[in-house]
Coordinates of C-alpha atoms in Angstrom, one line a residue:
Chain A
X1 CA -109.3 -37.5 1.9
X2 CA -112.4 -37.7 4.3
X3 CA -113.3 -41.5 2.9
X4 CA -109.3 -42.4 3.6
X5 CA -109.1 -40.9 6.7
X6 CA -112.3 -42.5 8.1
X7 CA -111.5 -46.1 6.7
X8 CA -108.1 -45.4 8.3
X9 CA -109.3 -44.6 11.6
X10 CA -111.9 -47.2 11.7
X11 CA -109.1 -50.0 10.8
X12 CA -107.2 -48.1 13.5
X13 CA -109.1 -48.4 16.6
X14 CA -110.6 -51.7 15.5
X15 CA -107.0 -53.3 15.0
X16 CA -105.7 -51.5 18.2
X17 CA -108.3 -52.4 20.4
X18 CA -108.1 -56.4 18.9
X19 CA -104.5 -56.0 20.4
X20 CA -105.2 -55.2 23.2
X21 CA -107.9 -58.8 24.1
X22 CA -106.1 -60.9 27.0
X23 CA -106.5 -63.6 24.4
X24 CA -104.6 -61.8 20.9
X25 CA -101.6 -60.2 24.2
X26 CA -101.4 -64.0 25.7
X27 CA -101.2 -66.3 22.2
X28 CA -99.6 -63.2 19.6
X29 CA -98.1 -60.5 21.2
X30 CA -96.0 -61.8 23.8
X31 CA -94.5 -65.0 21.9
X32 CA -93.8 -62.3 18.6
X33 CA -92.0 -59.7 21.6
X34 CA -90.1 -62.8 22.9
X35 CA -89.1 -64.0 19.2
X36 CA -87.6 -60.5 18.9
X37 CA -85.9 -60.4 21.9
X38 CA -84.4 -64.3 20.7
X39 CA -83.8 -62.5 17.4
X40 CA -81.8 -59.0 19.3
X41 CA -79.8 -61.2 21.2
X42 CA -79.4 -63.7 18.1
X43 CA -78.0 -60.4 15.8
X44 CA -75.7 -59.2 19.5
X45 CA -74.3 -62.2 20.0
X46 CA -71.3 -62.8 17.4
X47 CA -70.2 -59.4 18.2
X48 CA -70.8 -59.7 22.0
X49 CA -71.2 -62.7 23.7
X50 CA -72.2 -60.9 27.7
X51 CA -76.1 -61.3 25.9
X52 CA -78.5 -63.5 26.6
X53 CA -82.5 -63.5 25.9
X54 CA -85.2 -65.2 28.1
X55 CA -88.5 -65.0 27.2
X56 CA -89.5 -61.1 26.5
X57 CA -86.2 -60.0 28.4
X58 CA -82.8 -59.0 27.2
X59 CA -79.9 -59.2 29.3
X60 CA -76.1 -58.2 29.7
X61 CA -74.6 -61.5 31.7
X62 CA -71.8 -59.2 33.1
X63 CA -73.4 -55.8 34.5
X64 CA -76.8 -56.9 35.1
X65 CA -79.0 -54.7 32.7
X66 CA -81.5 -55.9 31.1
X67 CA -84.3 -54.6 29.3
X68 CA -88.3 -55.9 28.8
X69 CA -89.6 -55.6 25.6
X70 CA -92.9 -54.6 26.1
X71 CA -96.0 -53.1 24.2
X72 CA -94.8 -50.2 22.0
X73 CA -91.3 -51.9 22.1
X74 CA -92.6 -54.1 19.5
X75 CA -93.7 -52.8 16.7
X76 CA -96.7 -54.3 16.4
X77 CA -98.6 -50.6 16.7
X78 CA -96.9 -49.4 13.9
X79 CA -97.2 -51.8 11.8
X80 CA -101.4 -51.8 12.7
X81 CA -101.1 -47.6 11.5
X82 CA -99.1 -49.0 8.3
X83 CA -102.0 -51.8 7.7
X84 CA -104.7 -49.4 8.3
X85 CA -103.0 -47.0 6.1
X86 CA -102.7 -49.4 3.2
X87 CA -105.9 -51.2 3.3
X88 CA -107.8 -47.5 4.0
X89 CA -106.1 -46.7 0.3
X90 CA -107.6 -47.7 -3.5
X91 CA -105.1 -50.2 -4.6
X92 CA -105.6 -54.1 -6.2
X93 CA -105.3 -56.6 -2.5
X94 CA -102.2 -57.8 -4.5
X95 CA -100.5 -54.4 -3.8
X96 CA -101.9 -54.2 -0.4
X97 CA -100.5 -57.5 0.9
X98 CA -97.3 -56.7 -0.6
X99 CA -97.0 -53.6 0.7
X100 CA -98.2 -54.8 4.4
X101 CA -95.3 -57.3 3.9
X102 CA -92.4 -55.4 3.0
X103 CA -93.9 -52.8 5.2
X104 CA -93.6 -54.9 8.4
X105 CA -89.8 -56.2 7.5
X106 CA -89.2 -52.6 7.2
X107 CA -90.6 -51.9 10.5
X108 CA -89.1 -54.9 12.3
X109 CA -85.7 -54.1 10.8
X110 CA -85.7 -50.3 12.1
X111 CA -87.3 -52.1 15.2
X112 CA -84.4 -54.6 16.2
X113 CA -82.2 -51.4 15.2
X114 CA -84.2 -49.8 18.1
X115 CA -83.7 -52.3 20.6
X116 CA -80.4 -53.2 20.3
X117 CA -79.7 -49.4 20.2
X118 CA -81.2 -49.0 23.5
X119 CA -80.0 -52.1 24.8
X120 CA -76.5 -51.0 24.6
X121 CA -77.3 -47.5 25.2
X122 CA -79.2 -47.9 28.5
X123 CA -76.4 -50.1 29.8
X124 CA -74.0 -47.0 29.9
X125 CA -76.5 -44.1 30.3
X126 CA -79.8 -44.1 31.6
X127 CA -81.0 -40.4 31.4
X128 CA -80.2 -41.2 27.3
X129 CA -81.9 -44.1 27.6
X130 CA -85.3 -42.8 28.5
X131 CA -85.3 -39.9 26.3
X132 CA -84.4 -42.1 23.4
X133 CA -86.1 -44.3 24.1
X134 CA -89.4 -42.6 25.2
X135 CA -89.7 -40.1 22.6
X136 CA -86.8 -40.0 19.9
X137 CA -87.3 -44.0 19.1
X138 CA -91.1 -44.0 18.3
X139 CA -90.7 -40.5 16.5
X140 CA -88.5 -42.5 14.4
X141 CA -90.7 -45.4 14.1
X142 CA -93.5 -43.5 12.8
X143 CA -91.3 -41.7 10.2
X144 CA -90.7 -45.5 9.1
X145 CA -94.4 -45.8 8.7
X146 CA -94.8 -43.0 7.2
X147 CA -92.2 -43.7 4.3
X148 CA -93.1 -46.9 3.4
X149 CA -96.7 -45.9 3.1
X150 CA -95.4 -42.9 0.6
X151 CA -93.0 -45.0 -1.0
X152 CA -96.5 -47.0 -1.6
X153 CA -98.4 -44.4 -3.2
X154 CA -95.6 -43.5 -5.5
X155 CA -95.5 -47.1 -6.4
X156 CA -99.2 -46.9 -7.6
X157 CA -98.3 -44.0 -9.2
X158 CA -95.9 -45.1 -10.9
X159 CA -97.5 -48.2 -12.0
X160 CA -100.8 -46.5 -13.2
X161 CA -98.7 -44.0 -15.1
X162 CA -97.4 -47.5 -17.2
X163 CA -100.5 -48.7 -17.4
X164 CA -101.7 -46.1 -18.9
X165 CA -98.8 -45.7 -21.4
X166 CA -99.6 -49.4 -22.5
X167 CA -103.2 -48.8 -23.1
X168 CA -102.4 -45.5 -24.9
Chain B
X1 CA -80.9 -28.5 -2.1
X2 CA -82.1 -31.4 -4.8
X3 CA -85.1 -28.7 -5.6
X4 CA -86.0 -31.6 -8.5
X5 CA -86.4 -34.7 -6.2
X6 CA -88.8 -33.0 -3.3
X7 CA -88.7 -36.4 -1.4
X8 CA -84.5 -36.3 -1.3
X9 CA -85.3 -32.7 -0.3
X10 CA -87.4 -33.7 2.6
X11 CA -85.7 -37.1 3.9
X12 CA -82.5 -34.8 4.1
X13 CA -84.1 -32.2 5.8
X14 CA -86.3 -34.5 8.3
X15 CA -83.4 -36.1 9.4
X16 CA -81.7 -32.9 10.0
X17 CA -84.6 -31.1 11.6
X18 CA -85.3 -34.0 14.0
X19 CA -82.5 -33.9 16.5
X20 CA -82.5 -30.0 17.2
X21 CA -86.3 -30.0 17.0
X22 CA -86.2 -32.4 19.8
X23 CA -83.7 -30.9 21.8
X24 CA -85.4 -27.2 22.2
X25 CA -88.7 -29.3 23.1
X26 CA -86.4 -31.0 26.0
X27 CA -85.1 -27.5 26.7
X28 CA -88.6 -26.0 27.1
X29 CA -90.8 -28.8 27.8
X30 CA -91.9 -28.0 31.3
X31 CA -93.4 -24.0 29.9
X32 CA -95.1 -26.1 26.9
X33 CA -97.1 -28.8 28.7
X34 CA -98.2 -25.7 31.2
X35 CA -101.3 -24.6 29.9
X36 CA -102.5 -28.5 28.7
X37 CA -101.6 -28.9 32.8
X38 CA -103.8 -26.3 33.7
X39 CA -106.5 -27.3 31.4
X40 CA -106.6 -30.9 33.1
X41 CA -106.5 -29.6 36.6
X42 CA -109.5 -27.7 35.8
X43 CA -111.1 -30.4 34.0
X44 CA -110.2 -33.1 36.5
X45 CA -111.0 -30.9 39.8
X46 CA -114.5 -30.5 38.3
X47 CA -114.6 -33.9 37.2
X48 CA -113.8 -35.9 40.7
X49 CA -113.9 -32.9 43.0
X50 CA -113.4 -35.9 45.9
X51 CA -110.7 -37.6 44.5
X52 CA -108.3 -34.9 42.8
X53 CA -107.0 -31.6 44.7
X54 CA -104.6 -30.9 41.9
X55 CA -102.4 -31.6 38.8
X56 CA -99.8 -29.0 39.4
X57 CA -96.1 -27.9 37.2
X58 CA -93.3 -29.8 38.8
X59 CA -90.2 -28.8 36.7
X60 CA -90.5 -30.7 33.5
X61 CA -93.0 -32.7 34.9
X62 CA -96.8 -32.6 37.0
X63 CA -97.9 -33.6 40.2
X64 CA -101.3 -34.9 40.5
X65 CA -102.5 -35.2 43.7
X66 CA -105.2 -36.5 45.3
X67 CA -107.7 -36.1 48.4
X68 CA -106.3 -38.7 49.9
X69 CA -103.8 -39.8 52.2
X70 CA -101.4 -42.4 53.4
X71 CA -100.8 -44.1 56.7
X72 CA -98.4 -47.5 57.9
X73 CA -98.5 -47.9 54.0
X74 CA -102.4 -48.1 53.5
X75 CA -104.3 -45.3 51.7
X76 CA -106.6 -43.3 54.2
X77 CA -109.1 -40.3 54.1
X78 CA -106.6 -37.3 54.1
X79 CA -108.1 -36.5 57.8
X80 CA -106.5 -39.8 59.2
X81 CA -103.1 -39.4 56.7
X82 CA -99.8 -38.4 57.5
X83 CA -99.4 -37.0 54.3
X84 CA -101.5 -36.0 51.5
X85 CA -100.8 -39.2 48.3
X86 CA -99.5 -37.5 44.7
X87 CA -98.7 -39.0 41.4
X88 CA -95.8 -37.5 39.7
X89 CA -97.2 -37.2 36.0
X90 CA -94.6 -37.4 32.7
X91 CA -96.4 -34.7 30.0
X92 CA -93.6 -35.3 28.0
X93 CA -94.6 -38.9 26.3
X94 CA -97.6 -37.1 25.3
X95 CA -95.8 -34.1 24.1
X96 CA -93.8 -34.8 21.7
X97 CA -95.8 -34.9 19.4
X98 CA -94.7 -30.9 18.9
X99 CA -91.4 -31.3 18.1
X100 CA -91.8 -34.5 15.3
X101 CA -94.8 -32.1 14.1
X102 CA -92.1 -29.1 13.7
X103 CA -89.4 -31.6 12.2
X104 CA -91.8 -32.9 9.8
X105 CA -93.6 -29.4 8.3
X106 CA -90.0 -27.3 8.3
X107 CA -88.7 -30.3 5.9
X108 CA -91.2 -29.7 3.5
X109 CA -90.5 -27.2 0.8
X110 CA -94.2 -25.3 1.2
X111 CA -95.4 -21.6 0.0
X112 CA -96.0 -20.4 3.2
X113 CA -94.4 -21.6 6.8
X114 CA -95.5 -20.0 9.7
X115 CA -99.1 -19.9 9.4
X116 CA -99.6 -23.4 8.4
X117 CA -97.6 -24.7 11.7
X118 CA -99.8 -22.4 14.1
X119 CA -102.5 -24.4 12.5
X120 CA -100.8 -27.3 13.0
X121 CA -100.0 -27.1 17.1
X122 CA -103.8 -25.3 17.2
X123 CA -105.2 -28.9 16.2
X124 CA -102.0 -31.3 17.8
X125 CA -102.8 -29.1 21.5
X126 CA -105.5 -30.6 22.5
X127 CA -104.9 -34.2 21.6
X128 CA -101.9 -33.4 24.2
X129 CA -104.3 -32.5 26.5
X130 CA -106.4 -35.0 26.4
X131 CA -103.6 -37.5 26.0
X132 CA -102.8 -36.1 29.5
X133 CA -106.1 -36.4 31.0
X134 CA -106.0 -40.0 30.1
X135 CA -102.7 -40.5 31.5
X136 CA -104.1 -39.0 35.0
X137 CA -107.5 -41.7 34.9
X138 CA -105.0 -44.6 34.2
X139 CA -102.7 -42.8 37.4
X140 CA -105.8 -42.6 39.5
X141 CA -107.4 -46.2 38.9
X142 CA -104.2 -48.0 39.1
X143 CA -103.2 -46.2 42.3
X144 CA -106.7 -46.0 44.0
X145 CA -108.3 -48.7 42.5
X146 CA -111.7 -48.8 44.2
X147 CA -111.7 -45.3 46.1
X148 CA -112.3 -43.9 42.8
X149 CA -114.9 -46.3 41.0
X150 CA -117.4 -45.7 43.6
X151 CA -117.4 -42.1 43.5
X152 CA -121.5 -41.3 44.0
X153 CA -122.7 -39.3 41.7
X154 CA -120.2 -39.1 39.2
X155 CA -119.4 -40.8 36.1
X156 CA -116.2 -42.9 35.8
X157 CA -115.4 -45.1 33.1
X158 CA -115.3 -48.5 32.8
X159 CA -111.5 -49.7 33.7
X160 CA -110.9 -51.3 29.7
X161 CA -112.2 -48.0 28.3
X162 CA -109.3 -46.0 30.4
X163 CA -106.9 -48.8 29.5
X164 CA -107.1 -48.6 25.7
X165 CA -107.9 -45.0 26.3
X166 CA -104.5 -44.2 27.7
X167 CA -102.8 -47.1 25.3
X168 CA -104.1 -45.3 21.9
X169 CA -103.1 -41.8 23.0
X170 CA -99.7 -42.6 24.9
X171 CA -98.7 -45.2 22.4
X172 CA -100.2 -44.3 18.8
X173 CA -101.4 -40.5 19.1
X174 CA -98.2 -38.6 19.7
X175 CA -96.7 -39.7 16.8
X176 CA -99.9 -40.8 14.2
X177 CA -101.5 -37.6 15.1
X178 CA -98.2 -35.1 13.4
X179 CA -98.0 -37.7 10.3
X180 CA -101.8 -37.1 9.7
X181 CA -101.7 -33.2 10.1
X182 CA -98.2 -33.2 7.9
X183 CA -100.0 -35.6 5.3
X184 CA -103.0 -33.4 5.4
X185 CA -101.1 -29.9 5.1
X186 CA -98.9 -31.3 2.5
X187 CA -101.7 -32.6 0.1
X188 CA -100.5 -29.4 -2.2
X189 CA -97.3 -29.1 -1.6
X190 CA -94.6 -30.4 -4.8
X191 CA -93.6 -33.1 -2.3
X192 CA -97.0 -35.0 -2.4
X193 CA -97.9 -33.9 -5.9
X194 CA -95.0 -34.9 -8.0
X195 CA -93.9 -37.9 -5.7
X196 CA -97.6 -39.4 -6.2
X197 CA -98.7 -38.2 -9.0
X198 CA -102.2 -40.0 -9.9
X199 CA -102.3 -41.7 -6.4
X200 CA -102.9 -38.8 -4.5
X201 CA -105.2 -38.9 -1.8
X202 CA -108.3 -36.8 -2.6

């Protein structure tokens, strides 16, 4: 537990503070916010078509509102806890970048979920907005995380458990 | 409930938990964050005794304020100001952390309850607090920019250490901080040890 939780934090804060560079924000993070905010408004739009994107902004054409997708909005910290989780764990780097993968989708799904959520919901309340969105959202998020990495383990589990059936 | 499928048990549960959990800590959010408040007034009043008077309880939220003052829109020493320049301080994105905490150990099927989640808030308290005292630095060096880098005498750090500072615990520690104390509590509970079997984390 000590040797996982030190890899873990080590991956962490390394990942976290790569982020963070001018350089990784400029040429990563922004253009991936601004593809989800193309892909929020691409999911809105044959349901409602008052929704437009621009760059890391989403926006009702009607009222107004719009919302930023900005750092924390995007994912992209959870899905550094998930990779630090999963690399800081004894698996094959088959499983690892496997699980990363499917690990991210499953982020980034419950993550447009999020912002679309919010984008209609701040439109018509904003006192729901920011609670939801400032502290029931990431709670949320996290819970993601924290399923996929122990739908992981019992993965492994599972798989070791055959393997060891087929060698016995 | 599904006593032979603990993680059914616990998604269920979770789910359940989370909403009311969240809406007591709303309810008595302001009375929480009190003693972390105090704790970082004391702390920060020691810290920059020329910069911050105090971080006081303002309803849900605090009020940090400083020694100085504004005048036609330009920050002054407070003996020139009209009135004395506060930040108004939002414990609660720190906070939180409590209430997912609560969510996640009441879902768990575990021997014993109560003791386990004083534990719990004992080690989750002061990451809040500190989370706080980062929030104030970041409120104090956006807001006052050089006024308090050139403080003589006293240390401040360097303006990318506050930024990723208040980024890791405003951003990542209220809600990796619960996962990690649940994970590390429930290492012997059925959830963990039937779910992972062989891949537990030892």
């Amino acid at each position: 537990m000590k040797r996982f939780i030190s890899i873990f934090l080590l991956i962490l804060v390394s990942l976290f503070t790569l982020e963070m560079l001018e350089p990784v924000q400029k040429h990563v993070i922004v253009p991936f916010t601004s593809l989800l905010a193309y892909l929020s408004a691409a999911l809105i739009l044959p349901f409602d078509e008052t929704a437009i994107a621009y760059g890391k902004i989403l926006q009702f054409k009607d009222t107004g509102f719009a919302v930023s997708i900005e750092a924390g909005c995007n994912g992209v910290e959870a899905t550094i806890v998930l990779i630090a989780a999963i690399v800081a764990f004894p698996a094959s780097w088959r499983d690892r970048i496997l699980a990363i993968f499917l690990g991210f989708l499953a982020i980034q799904v419950m993550n447009l979920a999020r912002i679309i959520s919010l984008f209609y919901l701040g439109n018509w309340n904003m006192n729901y907005f920011e609670w939801i969105h400032l502290y029931l959202w990431p709670a949320l998020i996290m819970l993601d995380v924290l399923i996929v990495f122990v739908v992981y383990l019992r993965y492994l589990s599972r798989k070791d458990g055959q393997t060891e059936l087929a060698h016995g | 409930m599904d006593e032979h499928n603990p993680m059914r048990h616990f998604l269920i549960f979770v789910f359940i938990l989370l909403i009311p959990c969240f809406v007591l800590w709303t309810v008595f959010n302001g009375p929480i964050a009190i003693p972390a408040i105090g704790l970082t007034h004391f702390a920060l009043t020691h810290w920059f005794p020329d910069v911050v008077q105090a971080l006081y309880v303002d309803g849900s939220h605090a009020v940090l304020m400083t020694e100085f003052g504004e005048k036609d829109g330009k920050m002054v020493p407070l003996l020139e100001a009209e009135y004395r320049l506060g930040f108004k301080i939002n414990p609660g994105i720190v906070s939180y952390s409590l209430p997912f905490y609560t969510a996640l150990h009441f879902a768990t099927t575990r021997k014993e309850y109560m003791g386990s989640y004083m534990w719990g808030i004992f080690i989750l308290y002061p990451l809040l607090w500190f989370g706080l005292v980062c929030i104030c630095l970041k409120e104090l060096m956006v807001n006052l920019g050089a006024d308090f880098f050139n403080q003589p005498g006293v240390f401040v750090p360097n303006a990318d250490v506050i930024g990723i500072l208040y980024q890791f615990n405003v951003l990542i520690v209220p809600t990796l901080a619960p996962a990690i104390v649940w994970l590390w509590q429930s290492k012997d509970t059925t959830l963990l040890q039937v779910t992972l079997g062989k891949a537990r984390i030892t």
